[in-house]
Amino acid sequence: DAGVIQSPRHEVTEMGQEVTLRCKPISGHNSLFWYRQTMMRGLELLIYFNNNVPIDDSGMPEDRFSAKMPNASFSTLKIQPSEPRDSAVYFCASSLSETSTDTQYFGPGTRLTVL
Amino acid sequence: GQQVMQIPQYQHVQEGEDFTTYCNSSTTLSNIQWYKQRPGGHPVFLIQLVKSGEVKKQKRLTFQFGEAKKNSSLHITATQTTDVGTYFCAGSYIPTFGRGTSLIVHP
């Protein structure tokens, strides 16, 4: 079975550009999570969805960040405009349960570099 | 808000030595999960503890959940180079990850 799929794996962009990260969760999973990982701040939960509905977006840094889940098999995280401090590895994870206490399966991550 | 603290941040050991990382929460946790992230990789689920005082073992790894459900530990016996990575705990309803403990094993 395919795990969580993320694209692109690497993204290099210039400050001010729009960046869109994509995630395909494991089929049948009901919850989807977006995380950001940096050396300084560790692994931060940005937002999570339950049955395609955003449940908690309190971790989203600011209005430049937005996330959508139009259907059960696809989610996007968009940064517009991007800034150098957004450079990080962004992980998407999914879990089977409708509660966030279930095992999370992480994708390989997108390494974002904003110049 | 809830905070999950992990110590130590880094741990260097000689291969064959034991290793322990500790996870402490400011609030009572409904459960705790442990993940391992290899260098350059993504977090991979290891185990979940739910009950107060619970102890679970996976080969050389022993996981404990405190009686008050506010702390947890992961102990590795006789470390191997394959144990290298960062170990994260994550607690409660909205997953809050600790900063992780990076284990470096010297052959």
PDB file of N, CA, C and O in Angstrom, chain A residues 31-100:
ATOM      1  N   SER A  31      -8.272  11.530   9.153  1.00  0.00           N
ATOM      2  CA  SER A  31      -7.651  12.739   9.693  1.00  0.00           C
ATOM      3  C   SER A  31      -6.366  13.040   8.942  1.00  0.00           C
ATOM      4  O   SER A  31      -5.621  12.134   8.575  1.00  0.00           O
ATOM      5  N   LEU A  32      -6.126  14.325   8.747  1.00  0.00           N
ATOM      6  CA  LEU A  32      -4.914  14.759   8.048  1.00  0.00           C
ATOM      7  C   LEU A  32      -4.301  15.925   8.808  1.00  0.00           C
ATOM      8  O   LEU A  32      -5.005  16.812   9.286  1.00  0.00           O
ATOM      9  N   PHE A  33      -2.972  15.885   8.915  1.00  0.00           N
ATOM     10  CA  PHE A  33      -2.242  16.869   9.702  1.00  0.00           C
ATOM     11  C   PHE A  33      -1.134  17.500   8.852  1.00  0.00           C
ATOM     12  O   PHE A  33      -0.477  16.809   8.072  1.00  0.00           O
ATOM     13  N   TRP A  34      -0.917  18.782   9.046  1.00  0.00           N
ATOM     14  CA  TRP A  34       0.242  19.468   8.460  1.00  0.00           C
ATOM     15  C   TRP A  34       1.158  19.931   9.589  1.00  0.00           C
ATOM     16  O   TRP A  34       0.716  20.573  10.546  1.00  0.00           O
ATOM     17  N   TYR A  35       2.451  19.587   9.444  1.00  0.00           N
ATOM     18  CA  TYR A  35       3.462  19.973  10.417  1.00  0.00           C
ATOM     19  C   TYR A  35       4.575  20.741   9.723  1.00  0.00           C
ATOM     20  O   TYR A  35       4.837  20.562   8.543  1.00  0.00           O
ATOM     21  N   ARG A  36       5.273  21.546  10.529  1.00  0.00           N
ATOM     22  CA  ARG A  36       6.481  22.229  10.058  1.00  0.00           C
ATOM     23  C   ARG A  36       7.603  21.859  11.018  1.00  0.00           C
ATOM     24  O   ARG A  36       7.408  21.880  12.238  1.00  0.00           O
ATOM     25  N   GLN A  37       8.760  21.530  10.478  1.00  0.00           N
ATOM     26  CA  GLN A  37       9.888  21.159  11.319  1.00  0.00           C
ATOM     27  C   GLN A  37      11.087  22.036  11.032  1.00  0.00           C
ATOM     28  O   GLN A  37      11.534  22.137   9.883  1.00  0.00           O
ATOM     29  N   THR A  38      11.609  22.669  12.075  1.00  0.00           N
ATOM     30  CA  THR A  38      12.835  23.454  11.985  1.00  0.00           C
ATOM     31  C   THR A  38      13.724  23.105  13.167  1.00  0.00           C
ATOM     32  O   THR A  38      13.253  22.562  14.174  1.00  0.00           O
ATOM     33  N   MET A  39      14.988  23.431  13.045  1.00  0.00           N
ATOM     34  CA  MET A  39      15.903  23.176  14.160  1.00  0.00           C
ATOM     35  C   MET A  39      15.502  23.995  15.375  1.00  0.00           C
ATOM     36  O   MET A  39      15.574  23.516  16.509  1.00  0.00           O
ATOM     37  N   MET A  40      15.082  25.227  15.114  1.00  0.00           N
ATOM     38  CA  MET A  40      14.797  26.141  16.223  1.00  0.00           C
ATOM     39  C   MET A  40      13.509  25.765  16.966  1.00  0.00           C
ATOM     40  O   MET A  40      13.452  25.836  18.193  1.00  0.00           O
ATOM     41  N   ARG A  41      12.490  25.387  16.238  1.00  0.00           N
ATOM     42  CA  ARG A  41      11.173  25.219  16.841  1.00  0.00           C
ATOM     43  C   ARG A  41      10.697  23.768  16.906  1.00  0.00           C
ATOM     44  O   ARG A  41       9.612  23.483  17.434  1.00  0.00           O
ATOM     45  N   GLY A  42      11.488  22.867  16.353  1.00  0.00           N
ATOM     46  CA  GLY A  42      11.095  21.464  16.401  1.00  0.00           C
ATOM     47  C   GLY A  42       9.955  21.171  15.458  1.00  0.00           C
ATOM     48  O   GLY A  42       9.798  21.799  14.415  1.00  0.00           O
ATOM     49  N   LEU A  43       9.106  20.217  15.841  1.00  0.00           N
ATOM     50  CA  LEU A  43       7.991  19.770  15.012  1.00  0.00           C
ATOM     51  C   LEU A  43       6.712  20.455  15.500  1.00  0.00           C
ATOM     52  O   LEU A  43       6.237  20.199  16.595  1.00  0.00           O
ATOM     53  N   GLU A  44       6.175  21.335  14.675  1.00  0.00           N
ATOM     54  CA  GLU A  44       4.999  22.124  15.053  1.00  0.00           C
ATOM     55  C   GLU A  44       3.784  21.680  14.251  1.00  0.00           C
ATOM     56  O   GLU A  44       3.858  21.574  13.023  1.00  0.00           O
ATOM     57  N   LEU A  45       2.680  21.475  14.932  1.00  0.00           N
ATOM     58  CA  LEU A  45       1.426  21.191  14.246  1.00  0.00           C
ATOM     59  C   LEU A  45       0.845  22.503  13.724  1.00  0.00           C
ATOM     60  O   LEU A  45       0.635  23.444  14.494  1.00  0.00           O
ATOM     61  N   LEU A  46       0.600  22.567  12.438  1.00  0.00           N
ATOM     62  CA  LEU A  46       0.043  23.781  11.835  1.00  0.00           C
ATOM     63  C   LEU A  46      -1.482  23.725  11.812  1.00  0.00           C
ATOM     64  O   LEU A  46      -2.153  24.670  12.232  1.00  0.00           O
ATOM     65  N   ILE A  47      -2.027  22.629  11.321  1.00  0.00           N
ATOM     66  CA  ILE A  47      -3.465  22.496  11.167  1.00  0.00           C
ATOM     67  C   ILE A  47      -3.807  21.023  11.032  1.00  0.00           C
ATOM     68  O   ILE A  47      -2.963  20.235  10.584  1.00  0.00           O
ATOM     69  N   TYR A  48      -5.015  20.650  11.458  1.00  0.00           N
ATOM     70  CA  TYR A  48      -5.442  19.304  11.136  1.00  0.00           C
ATOM     71  C   TYR A  48      -6.912  19.276  10.733  1.00  0.00           C
ATOM     72  O   TYR A  48      -7.707  20.117  11.164  1.00  0.00           O
ATOM     73  N   PHE A  49      -7.210  18.317   9.878  1.00  0.00           N
ATOM     74  CA  PHE A  49      -8.532  18.125   9.303  1.00  0.00           C
ATOM     75  C   PHE A  49      -9.105  16.797   9.790  1.00  0.00           C
ATOM     76  O   PHE A  49      -8.379  15.822   9.966  1.00  0.00           O
ATOM     77  N   ASN A  50     -10.402  16.802   9.947  1.00  0.00           N
ATOM     78  CA  ASN A  50     -11.113  15.584  10.277  1.00  0.00           C
ATOM     79  C   ASN A  50     -12.255  15.459   9.273  1.00  0.00           C
ATOM     80  O   ASN A  50     -13.117  16.340   9.206  1.00  0.00           O
ATOM     81  N   ASN A  51     -12.250  14.377   8.490  1.00  0.00           N
ATOM     82  CA  ASN A  51     -13.254  14.221   7.434  1.00  0.00           C
ATOM     83  C   ASN A  51     -13.333  15.463   6.542  1.00  0.00           C
ATOM     84  O   ASN A  51     -14.424  15.969   6.236  1.00  0.00           O
ATOM     85  N   ASN A  52     -12.186  15.968   6.174  1.00  0.00           N
ATOM     86  CA  ASN A  52     -12.004  17.091   5.251  1.00  0.00           C
ATOM     87  C   ASN A  52     -12.332  18.452   5.855  1.00  0.00           C
ATOM     88  O   ASN A  52     -12.223  19.475   5.170  1.00  0.00           O
ATOM     89  N   VAL A  53     -12.711  18.494   7.114  1.00  0.00           N
ATOM     90  CA  VAL A  53     -13.081  19.758   7.757  1.00  0.00           C
ATOM     91  C   VAL A  53     -11.937  20.205   8.667  1.00  0.00           C
ATOM     92  O   VAL A  53     -11.461  19.414   9.485  1.00  0.00           O
ATOM     93  N   PRO A  54     -11.493  21.465   8.535  1.00  0.00           N
ATOM     94  CA  PRO A  54     -10.439  21.935   9.443  1.00  0.00           C
ATOM     95  C   PRO A  54     -10.954  21.994  10.876  1.00  0.00           C
ATOM     96  O   PRO A  54     -11.978  22.615  11.142  1.00  0.00           O
ATOM     97  N   ILE A  55     -10.238  21.337  11.779  1.00  0.00           N
ATOM     98  CA  ILE A  55     -10.657  21.261  13.171  1.00  0.00           C
ATOM     99  C   ILE A  55      -9.892  22.258  14.033  1.00  0.00           C
ATOM    100  O   ILE A  55     -10.454  22.910  14.903  1.00  0.00           O
ATOM    101  N   ASP A  56      -8.612  22.354  13.804  1.00  0.00           N
ATOM    102  CA  ASP A  56      -7.776  23.235  14.626  1.00  0.00           C
ATOM    103  C   ASP A  56      -6.686  23.831  13.747  1.00  0.00           C
ATOM    104  O   ASP A  56      -5.849  23.093  13.240  1.00  0.00           O
ATOM    105  N   ASP A  57      -6.733  25.129  13.559  1.00  0.00           N
ATOM    106  CA  ASP A  57      -5.704  25.794  12.756  1.00  0.00           C
ATOM    107  C   ASP A  57      -4.928  26.796  13.604  1.00  0.00           C
ATOM    108  O   ASP A  57      -4.324  27.733  13.077  1.00  0.00           O
ATOM    109  N   SER A  58      -4.944  26.601  14.904  1.00  0.00           N
ATOM    110  CA  SER A  58      -4.291  27.551  15.801  1.00  0.00           C
ATOM    111  C   SER A  58      -2.776  27.591  15.615  1.00  0.00           C
ATOM    112  O   SER A  58      -2.127  28.555  16.015  1.00  0.00           O
ATOM    113  N   GLY A  59      -2.231  26.578  14.987  1.00  0.00           N
ATOM    114  CA  GLY A  59      -0.793  26.544  14.757  1.00  0.00           C
ATOM    115  C   GLY A  59      -0.353  27.229  13.481  1.00  0.00           C
ATOM    116  O   GLY A  59       0.843  27.392  13.249  1.00  0.00           O
ATOM    117  N   MET A  60      -1.300  27.651  12.684  1.00  0.00           N
ATOM    118  CA  MET A  60      -0.938  28.348  11.443  1.00  0.00           C
ATOM    119  C   MET A  60      -0.310  29.682  11.807  1.00  0.00           C
ATOM    120  O   MET A  60      -0.934  30.507  12.496  1.00  0.00           O
ATOM    121  N   PRO A  61       0.904  29.926  11.328  1.00  0.00           N
ATOM    122  CA  PRO A  61       1.671  31.083  11.797  1.00  0.00           C
ATOM    123  C   PRO A  61       0.976  32.422  11.561  1.00  0.00           C
ATOM    124  O   PRO A  61       0.952  33.250  12.438  1.00  0.00           O
ATOM    125  N   GLU A  62       0.434  32.627  10.429  1.00  0.00           N
ATOM    126  CA  GLU A  62      -0.140  33.938  10.107  1.00  0.00           C
ATOM    127  C   GLU A  62      -0.962  33.799   8.830  1.00  0.00           C
ATOM    128  O   GLU A  62      -1.061  32.708   8.263  1.00  0.00           O
ATOM    129  N   ASP A  63      -1.537  34.931   8.429  1.00  0.00           N
ATOM    130  CA  ASP A  63      -2.463  34.887   7.301  1.00  0.00           C
ATOM    131  C   ASP A  63      -1.812  34.485   5.987  1.00  0.00           C
ATOM    132  O   ASP A  63      -2.519  34.159   5.033  1.00  0.00           O
ATOM    133  N   ARG A  64      -0.526  34.498   5.951  1.00  0.00           N
ATOM    134  CA  ARG A  64       0.145  34.096   4.703  1.00  0.00           C
ATOM    135  C   ARG A  64      -0.009  32.596   4.449  1.00  0.00           C
ATOM    136  O   ARG A  64       0.201  32.142   3.337  1.00  0.00           O
ATOM    137  N   PHE A  65      -0.356  31.861   5.490  1.00  0.00           N
ATOM    138  CA  PHE A  65      -0.512  30.416   5.385  1.00  0.00           C
ATOM    139  C   PHE A  65      -1.993  30.066   5.275  1.00  0.00           C
ATOM    140  O   PHE A  65      -2.821  30.591   6.021  1.00  0.00           O
ATOM    141  N   SER A  66      -2.302  29.169   4.342  1.00  0.00           N
ATOM    142  CA  SER A  66      -3.668  28.664   4.240  1.00  0.00           C
ATOM    143  C   SER A  66      -3.612  27.196   3.842  1.00  0.00           C
ATOM    144  O   SER A  66      -2.694  26.769   3.145  1.00  0.00           O
ATOM    145  N   ALA A  67      -4.585  26.431   4.291  1.00  0.00           N
ATOM    146  CA  ALA A  67      -4.643  25.009   3.970  1.00  0.00           C
ATOM    147  C   ALA A  67      -6.065  24.649   3.567  1.00  0.00           C
ATOM    148  O   ALA A  67      -7.032  25.199   4.109  1.00  0.00           O
ATOM    149  N   LYS A  68      -6.151  23.739   2.620  1.00  0.00           N
ATOM    150  CA  LYS A  68      -7.448  23.273   2.149  1.00  0.00           C
ATOM    151  C   LYS A  68      -7.443  21.764   2.024  1.00  0.00           C
ATOM    152  O   LYS A  68      -6.390  21.143   1.826  1.00  0.00           O
ATOM    153  N   MET A  69      -8.614  21.195   2.113  1.00  0.00           N
ATOM    154  CA  MET A  69      -8.772  19.768   1.864  1.00  0.00           C
ATOM    155  C   MET A  69     -10.081  19.595   1.093  1.00  0.00           C
ATOM    156  O   MET A  69     -11.133  19.357   1.696  1.00  0.00           O
ATOM    157  N   PRO A  70     -10.036  19.735  -0.209  1.00  0.00           N
ATOM    158  CA  PRO A  70     -11.263  19.699  -1.020  1.00  0.00           C
ATOM    159  C   PRO A  70     -11.925  18.332  -1.064  1.00  0.00           C
ATOM    160  O   PRO A  70     -13.132  18.258  -1.308  1.00  0.00           O
ATOM    161  N   ASN A  71     -11.145  17.270  -0.829  1.00  0.00           N
ATOM    162  CA  ASN A  71     -11.727  15.930  -0.779  1.00  0.00           C
ATOM    163  C   ASN A  71     -10.847  15.034   0.093  1.00  0.00           C
ATOM    164  O   ASN A  71      -9.788  15.459   0.554  1.00  0.00           O
ATOM    165  N   ALA A  72     -11.294  13.820   0.264  1.00  0.00           N
ATOM    166  CA  ALA A  72     -10.630  12.927   1.207  1.00  0.00           C
ATOM    167  C   ALA A  72      -9.251  12.481   0.752  1.00  0.00           C
ATOM    168  O   ALA A  72      -8.501  11.891   1.534  1.00  0.00           O
ATOM    169  N   SER A  73      -8.897  12.741  -0.490  1.00  0.00           N
ATOM    170  CA  SER A  73      -7.630  12.218  -0.991  1.00  0.00           C
ATOM    171  C   SER A  73      -6.636  13.303  -1.359  1.00  0.00           C
ATOM    172  O   SER A  73      -5.609  13.025  -1.981  1.00  0.00           O
ATOM    173  N   PHE A  74      -6.903  14.545  -0.947  1.00  0.00           N
ATOM    174  CA  PHE A  74      -5.993  15.608  -1.372  1.00  0.00           C
ATOM    175  C   PHE A  74      -6.065  16.800  -0.424  1.00  0.00           C
ATOM    176  O   PHE A  74      -7.157  17.221  -0.017  1.00  0.00           O
ATOM    177  N   SER A  75      -4.884  17.344  -0.117  1.00  0.00           N
ATOM    178  CA  SER A  75      -4.822  18.558   0.695  1.00  0.00           C
ATOM    179  C   SER A  75      -3.675  19.421   0.199  1.00  0.00           C
ATOM    180  O   SER A  75      -2.693  18.908  -0.344  1.00  0.00           O
ATOM    181  N   THR A  76      -3.831  20.722   0.371  1.00  0.00           N
ATOM    182  CA  THR A  76      -2.766  21.650   0.004  1.00  0.00           C
ATOM    183  C   THR A  76      -2.466  22.585   1.164  1.00  0.00           C
ATOM    184  O   THR A  76      -3.343  22.922   1.964  1.00  0.00           O
ATOM    185  N   LEU A  77      -1.225  22.987   1.229  1.00  0.00           N
ATOM    186  CA  LEU A  77      -0.779  24.025   2.155  1.00  0.00           C
ATOM    187  C   LEU A  77      -0.130  25.110   1.305  1.00  0.00           C
ATOM    188  O   LEU A  77       0.812  24.829   0.571  1.00  0.00           O
ATOM    189  N   LYS A  78      -0.665  26.301   1.394  1.00  0.00           N
ATOM    190  CA  LYS A  78      -0.197  27.384   0.542  1.00  0.00           C
ATOM    191  C   LYS A  78       0.415  28.492   1.385  1.00  0.00           C
ATOM    192  O   LYS A  78      -0.103  28.843   2.460  1.00  0.00           O
ATOM    193  N   ILE A  79       1.519  29.026   0.895  1.00  0.00           N
ATOM    194  CA  ILE A  79       2.161  30.161   1.543  1.00  0.00           C
ATOM    195  C   ILE A  79       2.252  31.274   0.509  1.00  0.00           C
ATOM    196  O   ILE A  79       2.830  31.116  -0.558  1.00  0.00           O
ATOM    197  N   GLN A  80       1.634  32.398   0.817  1.00  0.00           N
ATOM    198  CA  GLN A  80       1.608  33.517  -0.108  1.00  0.00           C
ATOM    199  C   GLN A  80       1.517  34.830   0.666  1.00  0.00           C
ATOM    200  O   GLN A  80       0.517  35.058   1.345  1.00  0.00           O
ATOM    201  N   PRO A  81       2.522  35.693   0.566  1.00  0.00           N
ATOM    202  CA  PRO A  81       3.813  35.485  -0.086  1.00  0.00           C
ATOM    203  C   PRO A  81       4.791  34.767   0.841  1.00  0.00           C
ATOM    204  O   PRO A  81       4.681  34.874   2.065  1.00  0.00           O
ATOM    205  N   SER A  82       5.710  34.056   0.259  1.00  0.00           N
ATOM    206  CA  SER A  82       6.681  33.323   1.077  1.00  0.00           C
ATOM    207  C   SER A  82       7.786  34.262   1.571  1.00  0.00           C
ATOM    208  O   SER A  82       8.087  35.288   0.944  1.00  0.00           O
ATOM    209  N   GLU A  83       8.373  33.879   2.699  1.00  0.00           N
ATOM    210  CA  GLU A  83       9.464  34.642   3.301  1.00  0.00           C
ATOM    211  C   GLU A  83      10.581  33.675   3.682  1.00  0.00           C
ATOM    212  O   GLU A  83      10.316  32.483   3.909  1.00  0.00           O
ATOM    213  N   PRO A  84      11.815  34.173   3.789  1.00  0.00           N
ATOM    214  CA  PRO A  84      12.932  33.275   4.141  1.00  0.00           C
ATOM    215  C   PRO A  84      12.702  32.498   5.426  1.00  0.00           C
ATOM    216  O   PRO A  84      13.128  31.350   5.556  1.00  0.00           O
ATOM    217  N   ARG A  85      12.008  33.097   6.412  1.00  0.00           N
ATOM    218  CA  ARG A  85      11.776  32.404   7.680  1.00  0.00           C
ATOM    219  C   ARG A  85      10.797  31.240   7.547  1.00  0.00           C
ATOM    220  O   ARG A  85      10.593  30.487   8.508  1.00  0.00           O
ATOM    221  N   ASP A  86      10.188  31.086   6.387  1.00  0.00           N
ATOM    222  CA  ASP A  86       9.309  29.941   6.139  1.00  0.00           C
ATOM    223  C   ASP A  86      10.100  28.699   5.741  1.00  0.00           C
ATOM    224  O   ASP A  86       9.530  27.612   5.604  1.00  0.00           O
ATOM    225  N   SER A  87      11.390  28.856   5.530  1.00  0.00           N
ATOM    226  CA  SER A  87      12.228  27.721   5.152  1.00  0.00           C
ATOM    227  C   SER A  87      12.177  26.657   6.245  1.00  0.00           C
ATOM    228  O   SER A  87      12.437  26.943   7.417  1.00  0.00           O
ATOM    229  N   ALA A  88      11.831  25.453   5.856  1.00  0.00           N
ATOM    230  CA  ALA A  88      11.635  24.368   6.824  1.00  0.00           C
ATOM    231  C   ALA A  88      11.301  23.101   6.044  1.00  0.00           C
ATOM    232  O   ALA A  88      11.175  23.124   4.820  1.00  0.00           O
ATOM    233  N   VAL A  89      11.152  22.010   6.776  1.00  0.00           N
ATOM    234  CA  VAL A  89      10.591  20.798   6.192  1.00  0.00           C
ATOM    235  C   VAL A  89       9.130  20.728   6.618  1.00  0.00           C
ATOM    236  O   VAL A  89       8.817  20.826   7.820  1.00  0.00           O
ATOM    237  N   TYR A  90       8.257  20.571   5.656  1.00  0.00           N
ATOM    238  CA  TYR A  90       6.821  20.495   5.926  1.00  0.00           C
ATOM    239  C   TYR A  90       6.364  19.047   5.747  1.00  0.00           C
ATOM    240  O   TYR A  90       6.547  18.455   4.691  1.00  0.00           O
ATOM    241  N   PHE A  91       5.782  18.498   6.813  1.00  0.00           N
ATOM    242  CA  PHE A  91       5.294  17.132   6.773  1.00  0.00           C
ATOM    243  C   PHE A  91       3.768  17.120   6.760  1.00  0.00           C
ATOM    244  O   PHE A  91       3.120  17.912   7.437  1.00  0.00           O
ATOM    245  N   CYS A  92       3.251  16.191   6.022  1.00  0.00           N
ATOM    246  CA  CYS A  92       1.841  15.860   6.068  1.00  0.00           C
ATOM    247  C   CYS A  92       1.734  14.480   6.718  1.00  0.00           C
ATOM    248  O   CYS A  92       2.591  13.611   6.480  1.00  0.00           O
ATOM    249  N   ALA A  93       0.727  14.291   7.535  1.00  0.00           N
ATOM    250  CA  ALA A  93       0.508  12.989   8.168  1.00  0.00           C
ATOM    251  C   ALA A  93      -0.981  12.680   8.124  1.00  0.00           C
ATOM    252  O   ALA A  93      -1.812  13.594   8.099  1.00  0.00           O
ATOM    253  N   SER A  94      -1.313  11.402   8.117  1.00  0.00           N
ATOM    254  CA  SER A  94      -2.727  11.032   8.176  1.00  0.00           C
ATOM    255  C   SER A  94      -2.915   9.933   9.206  1.00  0.00           C
ATOM    256  O   SER A  94      -1.961   9.229   9.571  1.00  0.00           O
ATOM    257  N   SER A  95      -4.119   9.837   9.712  1.00  0.00           N
ATOM    258  CA  SER A  95      -4.448   8.766  10.645  1.00  0.00           C
ATOM    259  C   SER A  95      -5.826   8.222  10.330  1.00  0.00           C
ATOM    260  O   SER A  95      -6.676   8.928   9.777  1.00  0.00           O
ATOM    261  N   LEU A  96      -6.030   6.980  10.716  1.00  0.00           N
ATOM    262  CA  LEU A  96      -7.265   6.286  10.386  1.00  0.00           C
ATOM    263  C   LEU A  96      -8.451   6.849  11.165  1.00  0.00           C
ATOM    264  O   LEU A  96      -9.534   7.061  10.628  1.00  0.00           O
ATOM    265  N   SER A  97      -8.214   7.096  12.437  1.00  0.00           N
ATOM    266  CA  SER A  97      -9.305   7.451  13.334  1.00  0.00           C
ATOM    267  C   SER A  97      -9.789   8.872  13.093  1.00  0.00           C
ATOM    268  O   SER A  97      -9.067   9.724  12.586  1.00  0.00           O
ATOM    269  N   GLU A  98     -11.011   9.119  13.535  1.00  0.00           N
ATOM    270  CA  GLU A  98     -11.547  10.484  13.492  1.00  0.00           C
ATOM    271  C   GLU A  98     -11.052  11.302  14.672  1.00  0.00           C
ATOM    272  O   GLU A  98     -11.278  12.500  14.730  1.00  0.00           O
ATOM    273  N   THR A  99     -10.390  10.657  15.598  1.00  0.00           N
ATOM    274  CA  THR A  99      -9.767  11.408  16.683  1.00  0.00           C
ATOM    275  C   THR A  99      -8.276  11.498  16.404  1.00  0.00           C
ATOM    276  O   THR A  99      -7.704  10.635  15.747  1.00  0.00           O
ATOM    277  N   SER A 100      -7.675  12.524  16.913  1.00  0.00           N
ATOM    278  CA  SER A 100      -6.261  12.753  16.622  1.00  0.00           C
ATOM    279  C   SER A 100      -5.363  11.913  17.503  1.00  0.00           C
ATOM    280  O   SER A 100      -4.151  12.039  17.435  1.00  0.00           O
TER     281      SER A 100
END
